[in-house]
Short mmCIF file of C-alpha atoms and ligand atoms in Angstrom, two decimals:
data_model
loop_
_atom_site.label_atom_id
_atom_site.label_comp_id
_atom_site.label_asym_id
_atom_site.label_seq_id
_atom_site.Cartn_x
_atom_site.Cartn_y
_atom_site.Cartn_z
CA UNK A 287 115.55 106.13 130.83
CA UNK A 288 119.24 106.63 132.21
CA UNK A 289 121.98 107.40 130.08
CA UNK A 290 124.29 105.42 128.28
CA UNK A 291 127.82 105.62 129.57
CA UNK A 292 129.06 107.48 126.85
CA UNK A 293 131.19 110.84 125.66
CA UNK A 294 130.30 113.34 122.97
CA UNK A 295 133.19 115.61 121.93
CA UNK A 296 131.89 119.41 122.05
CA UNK A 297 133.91 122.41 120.95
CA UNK A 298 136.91 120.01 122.01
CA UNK A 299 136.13 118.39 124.61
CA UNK A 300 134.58 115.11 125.61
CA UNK A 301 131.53 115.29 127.75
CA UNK A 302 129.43 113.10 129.28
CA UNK A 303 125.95 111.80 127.37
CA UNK A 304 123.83 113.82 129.82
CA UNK A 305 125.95 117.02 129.99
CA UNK A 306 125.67 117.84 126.18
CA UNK A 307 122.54 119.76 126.10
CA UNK A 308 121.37 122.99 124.57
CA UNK A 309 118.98 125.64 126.10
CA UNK A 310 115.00 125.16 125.00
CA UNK A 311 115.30 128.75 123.55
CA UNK A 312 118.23 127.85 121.52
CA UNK A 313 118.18 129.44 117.61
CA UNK A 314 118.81 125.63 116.51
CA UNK A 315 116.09 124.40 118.53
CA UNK A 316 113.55 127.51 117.90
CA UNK A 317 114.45 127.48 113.92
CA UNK A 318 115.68 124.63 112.83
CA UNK A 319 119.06 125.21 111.61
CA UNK A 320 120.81 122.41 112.75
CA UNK A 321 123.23 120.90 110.44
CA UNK A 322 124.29 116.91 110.40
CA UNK A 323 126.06 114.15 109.29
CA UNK A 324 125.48 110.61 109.94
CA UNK A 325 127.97 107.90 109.14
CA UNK A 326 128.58 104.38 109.98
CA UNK A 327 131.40 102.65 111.95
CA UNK A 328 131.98 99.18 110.99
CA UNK A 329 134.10 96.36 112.91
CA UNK A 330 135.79 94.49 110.69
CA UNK A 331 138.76 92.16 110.50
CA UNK A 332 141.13 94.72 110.49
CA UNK A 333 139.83 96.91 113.06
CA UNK A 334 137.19 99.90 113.64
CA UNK A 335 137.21 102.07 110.19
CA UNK A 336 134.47 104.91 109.50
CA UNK A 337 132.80 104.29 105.90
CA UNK A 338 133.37 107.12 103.63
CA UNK A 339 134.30 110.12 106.03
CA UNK A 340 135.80 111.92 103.88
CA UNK A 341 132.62 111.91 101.75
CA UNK A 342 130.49 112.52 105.04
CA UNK A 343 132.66 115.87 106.23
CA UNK A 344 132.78 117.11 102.93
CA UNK A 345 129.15 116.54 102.19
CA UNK A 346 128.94 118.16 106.39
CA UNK A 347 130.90 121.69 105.22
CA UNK A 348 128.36 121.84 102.17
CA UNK A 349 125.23 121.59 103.97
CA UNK A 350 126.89 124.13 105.77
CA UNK A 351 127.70 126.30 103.42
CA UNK A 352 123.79 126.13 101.98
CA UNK A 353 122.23 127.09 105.00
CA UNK A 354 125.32 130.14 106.15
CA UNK A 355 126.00 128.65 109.09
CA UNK A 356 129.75 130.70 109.64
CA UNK A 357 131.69 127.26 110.84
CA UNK A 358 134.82 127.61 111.91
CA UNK A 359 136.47 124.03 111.60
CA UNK A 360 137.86 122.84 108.69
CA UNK A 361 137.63 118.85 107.13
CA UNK A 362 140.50 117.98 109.44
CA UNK A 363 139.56 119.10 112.39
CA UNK A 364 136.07 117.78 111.50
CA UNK A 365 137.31 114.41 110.76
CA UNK A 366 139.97 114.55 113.76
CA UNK A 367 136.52 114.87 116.18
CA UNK A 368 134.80 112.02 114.15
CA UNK A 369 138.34 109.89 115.27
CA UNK A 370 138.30 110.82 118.76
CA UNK A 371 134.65 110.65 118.90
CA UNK A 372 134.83 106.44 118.04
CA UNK A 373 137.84 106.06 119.86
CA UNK A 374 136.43 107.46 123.27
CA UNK A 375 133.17 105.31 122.79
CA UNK A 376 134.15 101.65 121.77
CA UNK A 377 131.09 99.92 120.01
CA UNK A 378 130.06 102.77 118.56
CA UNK A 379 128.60 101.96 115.66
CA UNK A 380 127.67 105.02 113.91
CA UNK A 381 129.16 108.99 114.15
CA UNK A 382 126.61 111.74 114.25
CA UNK A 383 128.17 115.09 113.48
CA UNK A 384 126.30 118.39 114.19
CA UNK A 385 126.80 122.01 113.70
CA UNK A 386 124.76 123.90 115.89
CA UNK A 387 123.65 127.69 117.11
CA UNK A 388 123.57 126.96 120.89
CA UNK A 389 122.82 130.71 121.60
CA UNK A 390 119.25 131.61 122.77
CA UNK A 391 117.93 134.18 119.73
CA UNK A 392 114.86 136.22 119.63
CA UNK A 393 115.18 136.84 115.45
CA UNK A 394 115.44 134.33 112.94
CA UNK A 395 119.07 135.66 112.02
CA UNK A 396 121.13 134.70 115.46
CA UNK A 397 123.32 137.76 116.74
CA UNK A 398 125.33 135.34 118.33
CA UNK A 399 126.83 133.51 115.46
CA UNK A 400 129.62 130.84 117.40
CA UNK A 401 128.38 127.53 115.92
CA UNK A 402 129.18 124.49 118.63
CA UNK A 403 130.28 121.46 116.93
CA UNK A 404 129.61 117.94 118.06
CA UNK A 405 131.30 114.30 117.66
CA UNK A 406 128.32 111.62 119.34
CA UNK A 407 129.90 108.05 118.02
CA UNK A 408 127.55 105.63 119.91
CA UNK A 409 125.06 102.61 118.75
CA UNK A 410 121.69 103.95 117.92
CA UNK A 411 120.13 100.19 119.14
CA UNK A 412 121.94 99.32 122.29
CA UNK A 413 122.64 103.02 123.32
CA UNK A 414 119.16 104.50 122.32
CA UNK A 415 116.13 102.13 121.03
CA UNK A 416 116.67 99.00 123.00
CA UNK A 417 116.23 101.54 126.11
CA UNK A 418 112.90 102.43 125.35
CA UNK A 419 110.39 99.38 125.80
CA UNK A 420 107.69 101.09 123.63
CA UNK A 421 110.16 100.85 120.53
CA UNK A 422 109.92 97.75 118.18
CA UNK A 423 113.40 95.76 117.49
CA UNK A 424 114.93 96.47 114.21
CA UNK A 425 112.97 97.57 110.99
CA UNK A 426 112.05 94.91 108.97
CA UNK A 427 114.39 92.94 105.95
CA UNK A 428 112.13 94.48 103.53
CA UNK A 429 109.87 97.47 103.28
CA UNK A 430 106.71 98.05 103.13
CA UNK A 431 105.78 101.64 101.35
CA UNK A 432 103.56 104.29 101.35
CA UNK A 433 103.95 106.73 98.27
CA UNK A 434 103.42 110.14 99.43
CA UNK A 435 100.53 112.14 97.26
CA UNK A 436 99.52 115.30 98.93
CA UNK A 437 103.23 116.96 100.20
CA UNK A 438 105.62 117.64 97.25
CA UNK A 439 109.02 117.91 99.04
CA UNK A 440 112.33 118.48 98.06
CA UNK A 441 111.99 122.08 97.11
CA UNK A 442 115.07 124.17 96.16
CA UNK A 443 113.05 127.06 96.11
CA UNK A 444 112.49 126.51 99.91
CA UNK A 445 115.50 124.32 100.93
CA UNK A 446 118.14 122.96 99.05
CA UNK A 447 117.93 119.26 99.09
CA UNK A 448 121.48 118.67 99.31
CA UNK A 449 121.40 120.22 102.66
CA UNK A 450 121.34 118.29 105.67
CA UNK A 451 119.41 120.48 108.35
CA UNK A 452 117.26 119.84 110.75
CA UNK A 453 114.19 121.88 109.26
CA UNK A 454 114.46 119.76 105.85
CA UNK A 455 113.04 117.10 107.95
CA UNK A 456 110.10 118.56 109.61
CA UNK A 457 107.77 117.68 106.04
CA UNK A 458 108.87 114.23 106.13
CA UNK A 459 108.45 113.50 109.25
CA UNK A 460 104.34 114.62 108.90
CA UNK A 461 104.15 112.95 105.59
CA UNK A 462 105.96 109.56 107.34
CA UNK A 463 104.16 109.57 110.76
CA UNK A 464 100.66 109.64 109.14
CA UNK A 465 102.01 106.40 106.69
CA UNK A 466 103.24 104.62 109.98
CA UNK A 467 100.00 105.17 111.77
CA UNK A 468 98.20 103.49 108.77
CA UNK A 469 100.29 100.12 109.23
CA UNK A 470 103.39 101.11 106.85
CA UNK A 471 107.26 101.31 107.63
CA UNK A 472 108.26 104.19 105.58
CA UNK A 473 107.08 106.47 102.78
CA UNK A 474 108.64 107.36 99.24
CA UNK A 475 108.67 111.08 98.87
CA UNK A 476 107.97 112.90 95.29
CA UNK A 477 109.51 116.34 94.30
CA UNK A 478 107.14 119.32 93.18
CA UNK A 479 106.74 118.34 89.59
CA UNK A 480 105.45 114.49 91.22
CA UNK A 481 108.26 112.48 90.78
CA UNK A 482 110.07 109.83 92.56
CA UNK A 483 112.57 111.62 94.79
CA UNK A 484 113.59 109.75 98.01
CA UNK A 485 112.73 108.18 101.64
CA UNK A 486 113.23 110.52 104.52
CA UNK A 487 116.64 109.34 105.04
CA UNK A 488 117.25 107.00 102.47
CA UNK A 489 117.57 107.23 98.66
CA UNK A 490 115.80 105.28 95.83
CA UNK A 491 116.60 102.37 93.33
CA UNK A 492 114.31 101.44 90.42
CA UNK A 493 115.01 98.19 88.83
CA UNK A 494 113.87 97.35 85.58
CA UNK A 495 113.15 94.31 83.38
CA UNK A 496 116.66 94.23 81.83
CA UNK A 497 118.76 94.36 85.10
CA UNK A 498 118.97 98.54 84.60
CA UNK A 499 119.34 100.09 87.78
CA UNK A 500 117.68 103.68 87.85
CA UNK A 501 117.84 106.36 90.25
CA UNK A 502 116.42 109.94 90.62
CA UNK A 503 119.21 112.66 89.77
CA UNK A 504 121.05 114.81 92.30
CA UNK A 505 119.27 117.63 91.97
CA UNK A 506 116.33 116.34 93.58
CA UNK A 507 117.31 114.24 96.13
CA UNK A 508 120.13 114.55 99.15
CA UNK A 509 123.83 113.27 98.05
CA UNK A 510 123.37 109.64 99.60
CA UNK A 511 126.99 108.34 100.30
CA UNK A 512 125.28 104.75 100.02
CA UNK A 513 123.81 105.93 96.63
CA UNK A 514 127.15 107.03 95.19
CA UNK A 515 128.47 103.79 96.69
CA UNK A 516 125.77 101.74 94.94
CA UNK A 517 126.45 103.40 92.19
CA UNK A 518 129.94 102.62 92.02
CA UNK A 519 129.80 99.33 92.82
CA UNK A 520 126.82 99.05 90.01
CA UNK A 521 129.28 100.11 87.59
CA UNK A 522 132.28 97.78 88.66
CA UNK A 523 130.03 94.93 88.68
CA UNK A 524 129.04 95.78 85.33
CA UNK A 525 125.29 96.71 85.96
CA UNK A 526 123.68 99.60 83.33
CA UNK A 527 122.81 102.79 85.35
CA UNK A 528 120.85 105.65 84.79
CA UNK A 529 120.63 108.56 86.62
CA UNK A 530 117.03 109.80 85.61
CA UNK A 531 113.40 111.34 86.59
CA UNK A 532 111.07 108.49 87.25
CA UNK A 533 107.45 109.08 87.24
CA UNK A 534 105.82 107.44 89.70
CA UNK A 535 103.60 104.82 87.38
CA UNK A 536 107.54 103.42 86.85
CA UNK A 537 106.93 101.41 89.98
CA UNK A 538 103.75 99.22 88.75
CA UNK A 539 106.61 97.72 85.99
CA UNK A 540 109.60 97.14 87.89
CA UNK A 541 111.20 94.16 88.23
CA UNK A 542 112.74 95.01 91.64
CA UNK A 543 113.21 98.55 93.91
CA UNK A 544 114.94 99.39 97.02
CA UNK A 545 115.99 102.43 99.18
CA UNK A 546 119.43 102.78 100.49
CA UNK A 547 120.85 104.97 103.29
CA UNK A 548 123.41 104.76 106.03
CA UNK A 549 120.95 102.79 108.79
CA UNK A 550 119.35 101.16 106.04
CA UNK A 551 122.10 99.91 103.87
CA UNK A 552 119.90 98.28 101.01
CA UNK A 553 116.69 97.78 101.68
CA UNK A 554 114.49 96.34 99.68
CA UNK A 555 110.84 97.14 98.27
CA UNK A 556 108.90 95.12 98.68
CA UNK A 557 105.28 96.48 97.98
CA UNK A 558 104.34 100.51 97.49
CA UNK A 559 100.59 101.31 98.23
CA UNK A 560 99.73 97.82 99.28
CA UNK A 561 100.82 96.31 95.16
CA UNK A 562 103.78 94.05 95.03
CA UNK A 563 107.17 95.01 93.38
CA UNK A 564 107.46 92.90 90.93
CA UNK A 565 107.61 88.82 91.47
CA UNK A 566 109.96 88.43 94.23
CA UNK A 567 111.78 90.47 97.25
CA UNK A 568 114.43 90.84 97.55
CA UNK A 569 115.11 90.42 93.63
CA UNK A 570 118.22 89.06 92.59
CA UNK A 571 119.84 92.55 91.68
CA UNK A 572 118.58 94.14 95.03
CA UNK A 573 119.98 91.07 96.98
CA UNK A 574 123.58 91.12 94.89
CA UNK A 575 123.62 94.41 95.41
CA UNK A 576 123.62 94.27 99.02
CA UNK A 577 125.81 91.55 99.46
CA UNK A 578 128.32 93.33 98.00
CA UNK A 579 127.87 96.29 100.09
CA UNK A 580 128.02 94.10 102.87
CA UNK A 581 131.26 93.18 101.59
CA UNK A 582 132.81 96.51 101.21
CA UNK A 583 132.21 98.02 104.03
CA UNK A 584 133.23 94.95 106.06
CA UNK A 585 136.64 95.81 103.87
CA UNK A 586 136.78 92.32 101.87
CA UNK A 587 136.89 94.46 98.67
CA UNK A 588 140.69 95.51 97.50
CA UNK A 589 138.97 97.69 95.25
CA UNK A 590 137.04 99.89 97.41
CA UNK A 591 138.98 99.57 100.60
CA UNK A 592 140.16 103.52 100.63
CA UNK A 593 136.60 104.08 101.46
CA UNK A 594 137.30 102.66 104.93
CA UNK A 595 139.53 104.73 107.72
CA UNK A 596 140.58 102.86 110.52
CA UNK A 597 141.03 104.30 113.66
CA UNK A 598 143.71 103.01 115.65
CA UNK A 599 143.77 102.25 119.58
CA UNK A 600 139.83 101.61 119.92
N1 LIG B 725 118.15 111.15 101.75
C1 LIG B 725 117.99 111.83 102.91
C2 LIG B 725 117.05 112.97 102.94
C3 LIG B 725 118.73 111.45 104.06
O1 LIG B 725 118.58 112.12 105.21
C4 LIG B 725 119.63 110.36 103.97
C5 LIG B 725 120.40 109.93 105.19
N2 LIG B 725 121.57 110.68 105.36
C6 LIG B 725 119.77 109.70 102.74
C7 LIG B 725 119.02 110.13 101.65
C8 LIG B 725 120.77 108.58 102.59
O2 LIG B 725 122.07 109.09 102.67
P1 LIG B 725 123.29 108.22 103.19
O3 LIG B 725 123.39 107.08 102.24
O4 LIG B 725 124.46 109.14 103.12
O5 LIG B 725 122.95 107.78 104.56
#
């Protein structure tokens, strides 16, 4: 597979797609301690805006923060490589941010602390799947689930799961790779007391018979910007919310359910375990819902529009 003819901005400056590479021994590689961000870029009307980067950087320095990685950059200069990130790559239409120990480490604790920063804006379908022949086109409208039994995840005692590293992934990815391989497209994870926590990368919606949207609380679950957006726009539109545990028998007597994340915007349920969410999908919440996302972020929405910043000259 050749490369797509792209930049990444590292430690300041932009490189080439190939050139930004990291040695096999490196401490991220060897331990895990990568820390990311993943936000979208949307063209719209008006231009080429990043949804919610504020949110994204912020919720960057506190992942951060939880795992001691000693960053040097602060939001602006973080955001600043987000900018010239897009505006090097037009097209782009997401920004992955990563914080990264490039040094090759023997202990778990690096001695070399420097932590490389990098800025890859580029299209995850054009730039990266539709290169590989063996990957299937886009994931399906709705969603087909597997609720995860045997692996409780989302352990604070192990990993904080408000932190976005690399190693908070590793668990998923077992518990999701054995669901795929049995015919489903993602899995629902639970937290250690059995509860409904999240997807791998996307957060989880519950709707019940009355229209009330439900969602698992933040201390289980990773800071979705698309679940605080949801949740905002919930409000606005006058939808009930509740930010609650939900056991896991909750799905059998929903009326609707979806995931939403940054690739997945909102995605809806449309059977867990093989049994049907309730009697149609998408269900008229989960489909209003995304419209209006849609909206937003394609900056139709006067209301929500400062969650959009446009970068100029792409
Ligand atoms: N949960 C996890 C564990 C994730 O990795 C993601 C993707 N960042 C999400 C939820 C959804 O978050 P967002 O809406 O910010 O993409």
């Amino acid at each position: 597979m050749s490369d797509p003819d792209r930049t990444i901005w590292l430690d300041g400056e932009l490189v080439p797609w190939g050139k930004a590479q990291v040695h096999v021994l490196s401490h991220s590689m060897a331990r895990g301690s990568l820390v990311f961000d993943y936000m979208s870029v949307r063209q719209n009307e008006r231009g080429t805006a990043i949804f919610r980067l504020d949110d994204h950087v912020q919720r960057f320095l506190d992942s951060c923060e939880l795992v001691g990685l000693p960053l040097v950059q602060d939001a602006a200069a973080l955001k600043q490589a987000c900018i010239e990130a897009v505006k090097a790559n037009p097209g782009a239409r997401v920004v992955k941010l990563n914080a990264y120990l490039p040094s090759v480490e023997v202990d778990v604790v690096p001695v070399d602390d420097h932590v490389a920063v990098a800025a890859a804006a580029y299209d995850p379908w054009s730039d990266v799947t539709e290169r590989r022949s063996e990957v299937p086109a886009r994931p399906p409208k709705t969603v087909r689930l597997w609720l995860e039994k045997e692996r409780k995840q989302r352990r604070p005692d192990i990993m904080h799961p408000h932190a976005k590293v690399a190693a908070n992934y590793a668990s998923p990815m077992v518990a999701k790779w054995r669901a795929k391989r049995r015919g489903y497209d993602e899995v629902l994870l639970v937290d250690e007391q059995g509860m409904l926590a999240e997807g791998p990368t996307t957060n989880f919606f519950l709707v019940d018979g009355e229209g009330t949207l439900h969602t698992p609380p933040e201390q289980s679950v990773l800071l979705g910007v698309t679940r605080r957006s949801i949740l905002a726009i919930a409000e606005a539109d006058g939808y009930k919310v509740v930010e609650e545990r939900i056991h896991p028998d909750a799905l059998w007597v929903a009326a609707e359910a979806f995931l939403t994340g940054t690739s997945a915007g909102v995605w809806p349920i449309q059977s867990v375990d093989e049994r049907p969410i309730g009697q149609e999908c998408p269900g008229p919440v989960s489909r209003a819902l995304a419209e209006r996302f849609r909206e937003v972020t394609a900056g139709r929405d006067e209301a929500f529009e400062h969650w959009l910043t446009y970068v100029e000259g792409v």
